[in-house]
PDB file of N, CA and C in Angstrom:
ATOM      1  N   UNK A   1       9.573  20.543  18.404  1.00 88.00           N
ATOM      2  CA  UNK A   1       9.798  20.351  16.980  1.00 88.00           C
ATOM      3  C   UNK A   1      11.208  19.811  16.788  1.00 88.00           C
ATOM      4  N   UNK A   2      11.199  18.999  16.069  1.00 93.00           N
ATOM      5  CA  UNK A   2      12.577  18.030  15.325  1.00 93.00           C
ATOM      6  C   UNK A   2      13.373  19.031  15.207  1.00 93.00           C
ATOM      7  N   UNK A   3      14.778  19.372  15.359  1.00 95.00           N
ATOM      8  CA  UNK A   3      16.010  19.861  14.408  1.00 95.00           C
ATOM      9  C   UNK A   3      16.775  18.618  13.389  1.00 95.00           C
ATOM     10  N   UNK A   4      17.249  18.694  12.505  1.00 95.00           N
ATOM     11  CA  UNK A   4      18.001  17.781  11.868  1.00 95.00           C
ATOM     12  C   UNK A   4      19.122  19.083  11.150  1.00 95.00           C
ATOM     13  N   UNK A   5      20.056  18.525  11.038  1.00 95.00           N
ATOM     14  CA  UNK A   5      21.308  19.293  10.297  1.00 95.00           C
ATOM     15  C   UNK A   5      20.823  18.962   9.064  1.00 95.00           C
ATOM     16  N   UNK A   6      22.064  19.694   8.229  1.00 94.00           N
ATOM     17  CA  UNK A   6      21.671  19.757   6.844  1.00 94.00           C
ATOM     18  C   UNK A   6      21.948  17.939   6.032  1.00 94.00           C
ATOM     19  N   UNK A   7      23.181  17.544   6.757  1.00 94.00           N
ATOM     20  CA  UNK A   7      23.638  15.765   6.009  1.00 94.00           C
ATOM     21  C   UNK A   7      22.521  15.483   6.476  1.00 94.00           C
ATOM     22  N   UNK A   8      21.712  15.397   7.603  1.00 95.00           N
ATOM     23  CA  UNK A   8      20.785  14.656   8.188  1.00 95.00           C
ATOM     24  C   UNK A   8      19.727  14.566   7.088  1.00 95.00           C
ATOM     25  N   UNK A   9      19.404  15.798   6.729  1.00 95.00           N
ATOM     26  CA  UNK A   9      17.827  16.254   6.070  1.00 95.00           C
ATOM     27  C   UNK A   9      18.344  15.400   4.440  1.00 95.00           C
ATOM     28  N   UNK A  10      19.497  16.152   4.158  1.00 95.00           N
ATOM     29  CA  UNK A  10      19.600  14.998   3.024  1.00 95.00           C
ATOM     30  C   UNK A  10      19.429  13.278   2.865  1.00 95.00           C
ATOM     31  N   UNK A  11      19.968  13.139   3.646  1.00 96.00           N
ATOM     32  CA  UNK A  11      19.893  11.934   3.786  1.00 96.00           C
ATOM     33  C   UNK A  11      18.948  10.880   3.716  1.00 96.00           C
ATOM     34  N   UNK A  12      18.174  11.111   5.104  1.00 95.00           N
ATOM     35  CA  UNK A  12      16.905  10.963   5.515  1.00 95.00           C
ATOM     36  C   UNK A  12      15.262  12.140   4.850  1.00 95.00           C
ATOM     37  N   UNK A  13      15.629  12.712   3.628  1.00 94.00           N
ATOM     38  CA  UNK A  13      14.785  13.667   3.158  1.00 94.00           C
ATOM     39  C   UNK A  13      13.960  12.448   3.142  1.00 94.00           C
ATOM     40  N   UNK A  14      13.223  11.837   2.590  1.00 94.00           N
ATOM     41  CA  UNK A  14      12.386  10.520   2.386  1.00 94.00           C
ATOM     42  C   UNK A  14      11.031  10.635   3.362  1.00 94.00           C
ATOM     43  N   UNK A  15      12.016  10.218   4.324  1.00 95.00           N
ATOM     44  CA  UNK A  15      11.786   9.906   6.093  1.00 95.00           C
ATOM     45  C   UNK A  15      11.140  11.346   6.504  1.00 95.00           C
ATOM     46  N   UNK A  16      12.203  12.260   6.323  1.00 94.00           N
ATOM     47  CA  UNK A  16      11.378  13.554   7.069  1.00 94.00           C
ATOM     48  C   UNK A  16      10.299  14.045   6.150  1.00 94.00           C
ATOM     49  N   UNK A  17      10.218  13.959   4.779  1.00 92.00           N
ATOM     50  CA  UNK A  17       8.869  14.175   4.530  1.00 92.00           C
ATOM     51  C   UNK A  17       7.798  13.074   4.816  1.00 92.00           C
ATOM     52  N   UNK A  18       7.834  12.514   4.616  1.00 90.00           N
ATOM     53  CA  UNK A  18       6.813  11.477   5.237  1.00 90.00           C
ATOM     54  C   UNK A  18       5.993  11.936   6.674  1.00 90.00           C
ATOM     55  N   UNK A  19       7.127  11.909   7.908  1.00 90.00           N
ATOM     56  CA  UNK A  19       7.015  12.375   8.877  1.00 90.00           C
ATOM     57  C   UNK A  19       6.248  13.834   8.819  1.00 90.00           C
ATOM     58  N   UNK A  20       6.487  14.869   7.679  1.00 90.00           N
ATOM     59  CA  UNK A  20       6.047  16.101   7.697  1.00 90.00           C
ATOM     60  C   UNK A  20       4.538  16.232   7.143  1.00 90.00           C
ATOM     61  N   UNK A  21       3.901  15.222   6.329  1.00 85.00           N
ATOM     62  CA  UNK A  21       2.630  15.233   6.130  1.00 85.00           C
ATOM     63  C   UNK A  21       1.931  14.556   6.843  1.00 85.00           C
ATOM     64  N   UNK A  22       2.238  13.652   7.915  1.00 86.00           N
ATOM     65  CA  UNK A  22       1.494  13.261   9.453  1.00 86.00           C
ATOM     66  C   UNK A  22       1.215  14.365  10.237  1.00 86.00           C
ATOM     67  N   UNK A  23       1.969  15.336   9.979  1.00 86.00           N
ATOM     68  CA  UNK A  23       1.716  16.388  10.799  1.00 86.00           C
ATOM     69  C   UNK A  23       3.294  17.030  11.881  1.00 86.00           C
ATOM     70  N   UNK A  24       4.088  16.144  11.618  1.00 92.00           N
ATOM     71  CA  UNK A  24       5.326  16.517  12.718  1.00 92.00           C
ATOM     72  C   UNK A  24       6.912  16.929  11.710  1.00 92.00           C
ATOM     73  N   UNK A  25       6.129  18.433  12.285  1.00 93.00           N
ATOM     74  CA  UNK A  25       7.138  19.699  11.529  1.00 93.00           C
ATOM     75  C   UNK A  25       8.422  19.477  11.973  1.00 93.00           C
ATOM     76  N   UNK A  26       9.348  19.637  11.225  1.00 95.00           N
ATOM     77  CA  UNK A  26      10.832  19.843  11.853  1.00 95.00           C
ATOM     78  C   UNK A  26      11.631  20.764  11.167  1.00 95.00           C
ATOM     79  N   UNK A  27      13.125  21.086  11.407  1.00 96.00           N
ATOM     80  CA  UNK A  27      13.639  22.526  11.163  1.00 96.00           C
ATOM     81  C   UNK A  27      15.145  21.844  10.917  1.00 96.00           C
ATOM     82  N   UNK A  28      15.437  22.213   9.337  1.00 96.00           N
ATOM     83  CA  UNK A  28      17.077  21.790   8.717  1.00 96.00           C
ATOM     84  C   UNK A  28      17.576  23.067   9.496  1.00 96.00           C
ATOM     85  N   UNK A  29      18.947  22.696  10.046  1.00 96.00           N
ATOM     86  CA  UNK A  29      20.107  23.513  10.504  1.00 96.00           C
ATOM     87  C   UNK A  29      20.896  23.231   9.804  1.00 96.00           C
ATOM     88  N   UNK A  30      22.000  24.718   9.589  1.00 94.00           N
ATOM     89  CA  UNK A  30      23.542  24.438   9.140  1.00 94.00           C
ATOM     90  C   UNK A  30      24.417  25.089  10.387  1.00 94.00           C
ATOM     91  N   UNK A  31      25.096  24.079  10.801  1.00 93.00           N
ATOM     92  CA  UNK A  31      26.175  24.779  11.392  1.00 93.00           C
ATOM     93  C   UNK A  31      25.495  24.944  12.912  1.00 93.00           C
ATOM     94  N   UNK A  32      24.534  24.281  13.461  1.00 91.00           N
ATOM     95  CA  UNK A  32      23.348  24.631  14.545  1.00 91.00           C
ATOM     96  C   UNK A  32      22.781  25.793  14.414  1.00 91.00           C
ATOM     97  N   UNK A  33      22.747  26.550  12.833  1.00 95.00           N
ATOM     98  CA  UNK A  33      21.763  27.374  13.242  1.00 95.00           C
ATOM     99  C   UNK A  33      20.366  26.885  12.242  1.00 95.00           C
ATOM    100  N   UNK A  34      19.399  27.781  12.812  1.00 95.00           N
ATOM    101  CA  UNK A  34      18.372  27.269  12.426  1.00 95.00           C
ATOM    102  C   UNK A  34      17.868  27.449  10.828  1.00 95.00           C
ATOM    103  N   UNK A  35      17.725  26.981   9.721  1.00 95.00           N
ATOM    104  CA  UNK A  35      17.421  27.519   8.353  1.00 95.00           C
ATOM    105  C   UNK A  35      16.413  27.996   8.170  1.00 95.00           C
ATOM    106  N   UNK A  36      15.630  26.565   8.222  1.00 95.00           N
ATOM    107  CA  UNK A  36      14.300  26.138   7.632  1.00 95.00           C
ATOM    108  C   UNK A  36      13.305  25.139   8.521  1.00 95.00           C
ATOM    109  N   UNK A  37      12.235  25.969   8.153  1.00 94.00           N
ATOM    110  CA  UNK A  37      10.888  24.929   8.749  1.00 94.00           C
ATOM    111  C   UNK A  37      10.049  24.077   7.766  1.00 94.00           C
ATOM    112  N   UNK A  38       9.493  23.001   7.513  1.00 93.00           N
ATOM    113  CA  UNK A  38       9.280  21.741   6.950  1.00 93.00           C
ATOM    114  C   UNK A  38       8.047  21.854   7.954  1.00 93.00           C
ATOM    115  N   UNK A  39       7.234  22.149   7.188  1.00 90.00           N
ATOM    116  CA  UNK A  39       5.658  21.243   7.149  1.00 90.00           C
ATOM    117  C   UNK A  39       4.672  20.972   6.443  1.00 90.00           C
ATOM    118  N   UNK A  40       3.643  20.394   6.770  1.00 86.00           N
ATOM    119  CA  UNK A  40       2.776  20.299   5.315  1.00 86.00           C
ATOM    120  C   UNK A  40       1.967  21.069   4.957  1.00 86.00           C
ATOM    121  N   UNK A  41       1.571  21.475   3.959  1.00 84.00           N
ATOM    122  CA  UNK A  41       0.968  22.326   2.922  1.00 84.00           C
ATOM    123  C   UNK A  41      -0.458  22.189   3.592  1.00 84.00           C
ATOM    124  N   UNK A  42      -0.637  23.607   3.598  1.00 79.00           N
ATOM    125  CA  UNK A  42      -2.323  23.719   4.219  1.00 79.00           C
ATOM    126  C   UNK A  42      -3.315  23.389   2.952  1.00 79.00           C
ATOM    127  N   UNK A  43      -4.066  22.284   3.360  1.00 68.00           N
ATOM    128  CA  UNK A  43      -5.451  21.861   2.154  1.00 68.00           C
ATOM    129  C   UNK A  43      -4.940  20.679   2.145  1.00 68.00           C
ATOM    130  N   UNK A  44      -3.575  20.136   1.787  1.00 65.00           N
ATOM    131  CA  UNK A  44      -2.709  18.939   1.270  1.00 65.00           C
ATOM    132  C   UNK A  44      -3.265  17.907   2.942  1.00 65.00           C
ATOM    133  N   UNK A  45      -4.469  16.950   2.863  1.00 63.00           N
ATOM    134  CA  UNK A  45      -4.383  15.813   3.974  1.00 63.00           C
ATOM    135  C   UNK A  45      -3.457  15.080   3.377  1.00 63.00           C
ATOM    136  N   UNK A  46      -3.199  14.103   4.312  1.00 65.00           N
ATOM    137  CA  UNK A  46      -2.339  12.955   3.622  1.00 65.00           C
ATOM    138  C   UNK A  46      -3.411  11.883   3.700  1.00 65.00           C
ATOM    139  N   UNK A  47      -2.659  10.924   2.801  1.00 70.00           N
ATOM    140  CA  UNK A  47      -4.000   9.895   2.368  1.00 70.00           C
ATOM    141  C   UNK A  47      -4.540   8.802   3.426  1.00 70.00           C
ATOM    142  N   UNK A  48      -5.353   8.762   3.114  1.00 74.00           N
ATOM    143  CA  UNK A  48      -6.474   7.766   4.712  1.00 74.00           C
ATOM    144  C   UNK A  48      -6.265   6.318   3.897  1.00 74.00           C
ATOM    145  N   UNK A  49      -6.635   5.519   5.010  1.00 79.00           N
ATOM    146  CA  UNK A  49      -7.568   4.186   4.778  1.00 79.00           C
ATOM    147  C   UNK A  49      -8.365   4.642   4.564  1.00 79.00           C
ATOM    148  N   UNK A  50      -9.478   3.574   4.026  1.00 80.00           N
ATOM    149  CA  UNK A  50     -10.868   3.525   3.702  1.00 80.00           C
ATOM    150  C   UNK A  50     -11.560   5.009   2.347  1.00 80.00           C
ATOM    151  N   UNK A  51     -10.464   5.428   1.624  1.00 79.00           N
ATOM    152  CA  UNK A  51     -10.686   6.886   1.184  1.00 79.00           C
ATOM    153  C   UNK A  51     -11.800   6.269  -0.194  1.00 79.00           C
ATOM    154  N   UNK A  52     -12.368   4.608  -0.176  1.00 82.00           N
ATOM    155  CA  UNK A  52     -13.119   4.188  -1.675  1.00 82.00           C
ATOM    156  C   UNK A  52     -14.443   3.670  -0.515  1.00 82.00           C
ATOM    157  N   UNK A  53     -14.035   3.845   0.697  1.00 84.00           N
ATOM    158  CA  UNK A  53     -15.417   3.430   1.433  1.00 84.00           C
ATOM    159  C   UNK A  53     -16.889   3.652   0.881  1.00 84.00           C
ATOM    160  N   UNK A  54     -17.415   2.737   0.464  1.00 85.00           N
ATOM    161  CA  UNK A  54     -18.706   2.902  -0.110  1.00 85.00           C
ATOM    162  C   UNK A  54     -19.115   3.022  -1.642  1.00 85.00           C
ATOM    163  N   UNK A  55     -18.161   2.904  -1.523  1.00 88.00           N
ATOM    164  CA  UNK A  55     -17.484   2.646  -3.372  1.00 88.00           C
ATOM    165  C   UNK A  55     -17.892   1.299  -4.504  1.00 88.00           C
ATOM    166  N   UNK A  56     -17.949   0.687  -3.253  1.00 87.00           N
ATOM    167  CA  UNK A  56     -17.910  -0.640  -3.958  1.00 87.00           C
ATOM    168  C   UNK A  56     -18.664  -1.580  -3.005  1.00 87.00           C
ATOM    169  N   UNK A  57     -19.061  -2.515  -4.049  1.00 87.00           N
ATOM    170  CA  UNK A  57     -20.069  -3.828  -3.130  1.00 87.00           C
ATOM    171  C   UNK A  57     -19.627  -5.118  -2.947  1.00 87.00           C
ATOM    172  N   UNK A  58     -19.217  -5.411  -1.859  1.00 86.00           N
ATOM    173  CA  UNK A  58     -19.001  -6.828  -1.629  1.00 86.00           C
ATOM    174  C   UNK A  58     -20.135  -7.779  -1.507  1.00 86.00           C
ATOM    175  N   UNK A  59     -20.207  -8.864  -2.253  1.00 88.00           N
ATOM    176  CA  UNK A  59     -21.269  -9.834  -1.557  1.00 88.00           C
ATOM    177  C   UNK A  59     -21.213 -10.330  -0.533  1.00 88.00           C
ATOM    178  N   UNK A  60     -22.405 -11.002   0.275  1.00 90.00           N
ATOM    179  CA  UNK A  60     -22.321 -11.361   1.599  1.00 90.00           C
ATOM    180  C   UNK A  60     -21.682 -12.823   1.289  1.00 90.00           C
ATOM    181  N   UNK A  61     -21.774 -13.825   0.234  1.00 88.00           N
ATOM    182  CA  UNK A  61     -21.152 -15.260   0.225  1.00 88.00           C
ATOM    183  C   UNK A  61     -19.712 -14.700  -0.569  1.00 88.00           C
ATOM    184  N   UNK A  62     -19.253 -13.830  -0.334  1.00 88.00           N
ATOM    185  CA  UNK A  62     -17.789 -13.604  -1.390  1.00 88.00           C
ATOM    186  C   UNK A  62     -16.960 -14.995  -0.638  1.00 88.00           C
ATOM    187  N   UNK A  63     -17.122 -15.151   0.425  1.00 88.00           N
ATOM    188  CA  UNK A  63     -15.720 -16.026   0.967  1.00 88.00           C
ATOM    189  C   UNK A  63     -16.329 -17.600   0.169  1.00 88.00           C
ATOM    190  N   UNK A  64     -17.261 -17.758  -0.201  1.00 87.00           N
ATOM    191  CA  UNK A  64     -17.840 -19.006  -0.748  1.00 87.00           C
ATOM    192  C   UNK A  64     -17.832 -18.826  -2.193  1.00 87.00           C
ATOM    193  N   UNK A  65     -17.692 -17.505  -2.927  1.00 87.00           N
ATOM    194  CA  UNK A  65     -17.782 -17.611  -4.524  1.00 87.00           C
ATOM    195  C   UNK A  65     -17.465 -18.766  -5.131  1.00 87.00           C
ATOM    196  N   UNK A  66     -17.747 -19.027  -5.916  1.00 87.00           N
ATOM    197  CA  UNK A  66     -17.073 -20.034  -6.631  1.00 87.00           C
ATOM    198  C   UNK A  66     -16.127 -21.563  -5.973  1.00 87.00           C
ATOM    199  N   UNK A  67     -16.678 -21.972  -4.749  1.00 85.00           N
ATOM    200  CA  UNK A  67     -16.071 -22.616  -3.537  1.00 85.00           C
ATOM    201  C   UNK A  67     -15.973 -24.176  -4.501  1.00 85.00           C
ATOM    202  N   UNK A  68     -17.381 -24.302  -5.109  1.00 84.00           N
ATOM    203  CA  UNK A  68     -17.421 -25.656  -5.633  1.00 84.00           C
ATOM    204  C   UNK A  68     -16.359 -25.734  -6.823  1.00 84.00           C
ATOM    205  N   UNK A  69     -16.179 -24.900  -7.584  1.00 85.00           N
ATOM    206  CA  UNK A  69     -15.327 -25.048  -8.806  1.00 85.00           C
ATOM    207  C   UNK A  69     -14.085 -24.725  -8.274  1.00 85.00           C
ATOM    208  N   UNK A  70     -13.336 -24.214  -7.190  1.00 84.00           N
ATOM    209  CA  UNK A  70     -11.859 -23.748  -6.723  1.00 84.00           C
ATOM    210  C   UNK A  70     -11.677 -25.463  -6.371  1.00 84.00           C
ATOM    211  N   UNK A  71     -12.494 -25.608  -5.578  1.00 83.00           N
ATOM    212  CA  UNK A  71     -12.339 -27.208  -4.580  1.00 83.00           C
ATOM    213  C   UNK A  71     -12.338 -28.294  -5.773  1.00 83.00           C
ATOM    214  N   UNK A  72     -13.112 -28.039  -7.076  1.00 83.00           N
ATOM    215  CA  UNK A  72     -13.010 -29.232  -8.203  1.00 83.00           C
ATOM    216  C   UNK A  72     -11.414 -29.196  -8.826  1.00 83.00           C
ATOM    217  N   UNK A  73     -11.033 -27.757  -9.165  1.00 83.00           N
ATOM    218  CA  UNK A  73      -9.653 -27.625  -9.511  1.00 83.00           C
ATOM    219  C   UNK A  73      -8.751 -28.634  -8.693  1.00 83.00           C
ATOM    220  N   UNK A  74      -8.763 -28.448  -7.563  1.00 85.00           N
ATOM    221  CA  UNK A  74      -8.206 -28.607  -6.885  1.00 85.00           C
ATOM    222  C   UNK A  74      -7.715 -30.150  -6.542  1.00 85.00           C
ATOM    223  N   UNK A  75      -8.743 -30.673  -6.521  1.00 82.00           N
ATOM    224  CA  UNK A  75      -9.192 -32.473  -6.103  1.00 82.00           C
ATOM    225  C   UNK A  75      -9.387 -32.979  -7.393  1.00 82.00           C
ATOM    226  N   UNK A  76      -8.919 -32.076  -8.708  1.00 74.00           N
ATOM    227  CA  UNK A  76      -9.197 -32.950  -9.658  1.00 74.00           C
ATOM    228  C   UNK A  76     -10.302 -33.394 -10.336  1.00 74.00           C
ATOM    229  N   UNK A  77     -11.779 -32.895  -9.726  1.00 62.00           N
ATOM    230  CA  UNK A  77     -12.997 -33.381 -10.827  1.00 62.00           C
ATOM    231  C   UNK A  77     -13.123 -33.006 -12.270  1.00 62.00           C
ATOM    232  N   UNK A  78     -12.882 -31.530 -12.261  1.00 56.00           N
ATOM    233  CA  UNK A  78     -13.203 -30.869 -13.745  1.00 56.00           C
ATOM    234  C   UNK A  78     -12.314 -31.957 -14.737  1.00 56.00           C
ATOM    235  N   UNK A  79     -13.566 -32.119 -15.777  1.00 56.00           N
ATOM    236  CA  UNK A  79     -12.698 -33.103 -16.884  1.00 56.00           C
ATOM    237  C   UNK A  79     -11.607 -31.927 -17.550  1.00 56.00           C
ATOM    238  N   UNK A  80     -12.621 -30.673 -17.695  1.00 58.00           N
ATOM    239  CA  UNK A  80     -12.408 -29.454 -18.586  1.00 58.00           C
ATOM    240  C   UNK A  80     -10.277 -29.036 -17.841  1.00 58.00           C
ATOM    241  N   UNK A  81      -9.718 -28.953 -18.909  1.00 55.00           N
ATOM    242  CA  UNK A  81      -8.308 -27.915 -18.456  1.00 55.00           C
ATOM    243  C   UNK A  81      -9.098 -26.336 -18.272  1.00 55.00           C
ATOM    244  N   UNK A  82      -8.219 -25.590 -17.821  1.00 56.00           N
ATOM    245  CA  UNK A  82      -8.508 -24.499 -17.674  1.00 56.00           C
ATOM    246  C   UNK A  82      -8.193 -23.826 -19.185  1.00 56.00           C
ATOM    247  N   UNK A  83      -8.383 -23.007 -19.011  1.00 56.00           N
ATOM    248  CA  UNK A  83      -8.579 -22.131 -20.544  1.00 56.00           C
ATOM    249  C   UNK A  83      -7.265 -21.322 -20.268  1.00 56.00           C
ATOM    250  N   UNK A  84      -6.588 -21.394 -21.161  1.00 53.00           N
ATOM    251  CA  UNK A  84      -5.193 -20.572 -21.552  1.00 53.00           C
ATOM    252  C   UNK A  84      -4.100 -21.880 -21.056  1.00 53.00           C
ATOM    253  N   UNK A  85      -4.557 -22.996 -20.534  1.00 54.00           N
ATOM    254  CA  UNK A  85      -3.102 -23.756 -20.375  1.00 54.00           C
ATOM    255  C   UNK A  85      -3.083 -25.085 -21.066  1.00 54.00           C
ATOM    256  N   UNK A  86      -2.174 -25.536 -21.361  1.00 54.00           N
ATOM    257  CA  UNK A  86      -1.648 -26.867 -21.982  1.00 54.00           C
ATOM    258  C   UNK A  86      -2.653 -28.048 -21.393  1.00 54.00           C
ATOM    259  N   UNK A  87      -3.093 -29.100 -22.014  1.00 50.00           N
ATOM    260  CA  UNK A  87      -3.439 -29.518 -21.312  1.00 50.00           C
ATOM    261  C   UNK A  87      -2.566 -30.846 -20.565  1.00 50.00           C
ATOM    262  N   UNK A  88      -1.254 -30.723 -21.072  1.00 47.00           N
ATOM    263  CA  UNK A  88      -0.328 -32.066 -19.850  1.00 47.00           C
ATOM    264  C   UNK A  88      -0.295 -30.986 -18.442  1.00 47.00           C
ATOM    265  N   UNK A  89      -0.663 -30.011 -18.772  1.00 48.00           N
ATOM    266  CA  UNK A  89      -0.636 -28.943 -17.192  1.00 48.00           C
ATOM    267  C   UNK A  89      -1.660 -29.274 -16.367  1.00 48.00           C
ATOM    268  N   UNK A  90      -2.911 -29.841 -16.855  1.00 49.00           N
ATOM    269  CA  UNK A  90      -3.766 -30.091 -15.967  1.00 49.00           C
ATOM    270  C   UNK A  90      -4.392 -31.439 -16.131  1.00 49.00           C
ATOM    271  N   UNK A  91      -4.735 -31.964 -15.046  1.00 50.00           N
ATOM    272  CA  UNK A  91      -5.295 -33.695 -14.594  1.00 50.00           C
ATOM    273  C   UNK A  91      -4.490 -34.240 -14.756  1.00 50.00           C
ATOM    274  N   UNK A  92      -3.510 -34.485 -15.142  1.00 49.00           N
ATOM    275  CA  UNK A  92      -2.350 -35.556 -15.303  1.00 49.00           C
ATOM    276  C   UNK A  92      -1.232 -35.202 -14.375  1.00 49.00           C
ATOM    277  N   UNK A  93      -1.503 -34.458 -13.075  1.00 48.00           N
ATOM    278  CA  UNK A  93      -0.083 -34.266 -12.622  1.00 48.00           C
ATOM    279  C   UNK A  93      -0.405 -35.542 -11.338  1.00 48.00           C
TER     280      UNK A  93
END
């Protein structure tokens, strides 16, 4: 288990909690002696990836949505400006 002095724990408090809800306890000293123990709260996980897994639906063509109208923006076909901008902002550049 970690020791850190007391400037240390201040300092770096941030850091050592962070470190303390992964799971790796450590112990503020004053003076090298020992104070306090720092760990995380029993029930308290710390937060995962994936914690909306299944949550939500991706389509199987998402990487193609809307491919033809991004690529018209783009190259200029749409006569149409986009909606909310000026139109010297769009086709005329």
């Amino acid at each position: 288990m970690k020791t850190v002095n007391m400037h240390e724990a201040k300092t770096q408090l941030s850091k050592l909690v962070d470190a303390a809800t992964k799971g790796e306890a450590f112990v503020i000293a004053k003076s090298g002696k020992p104070l306090v123990r720092v760990t995380m709260l029993d029930g308290v996980a710390p937060q995962r990836l994936g914690f909306l897994q299944g949550k939500a639906a991706i389509p199987e063509d998402f990487d193609e949505m809307f491919a033809d109208e991004v690529a018209a923006q783009f190259f200029g076909v749409l006569n149409e400006p986009f909606a909310g901008y000026p139109h010297s902002a769009v086709g005329g550049i």
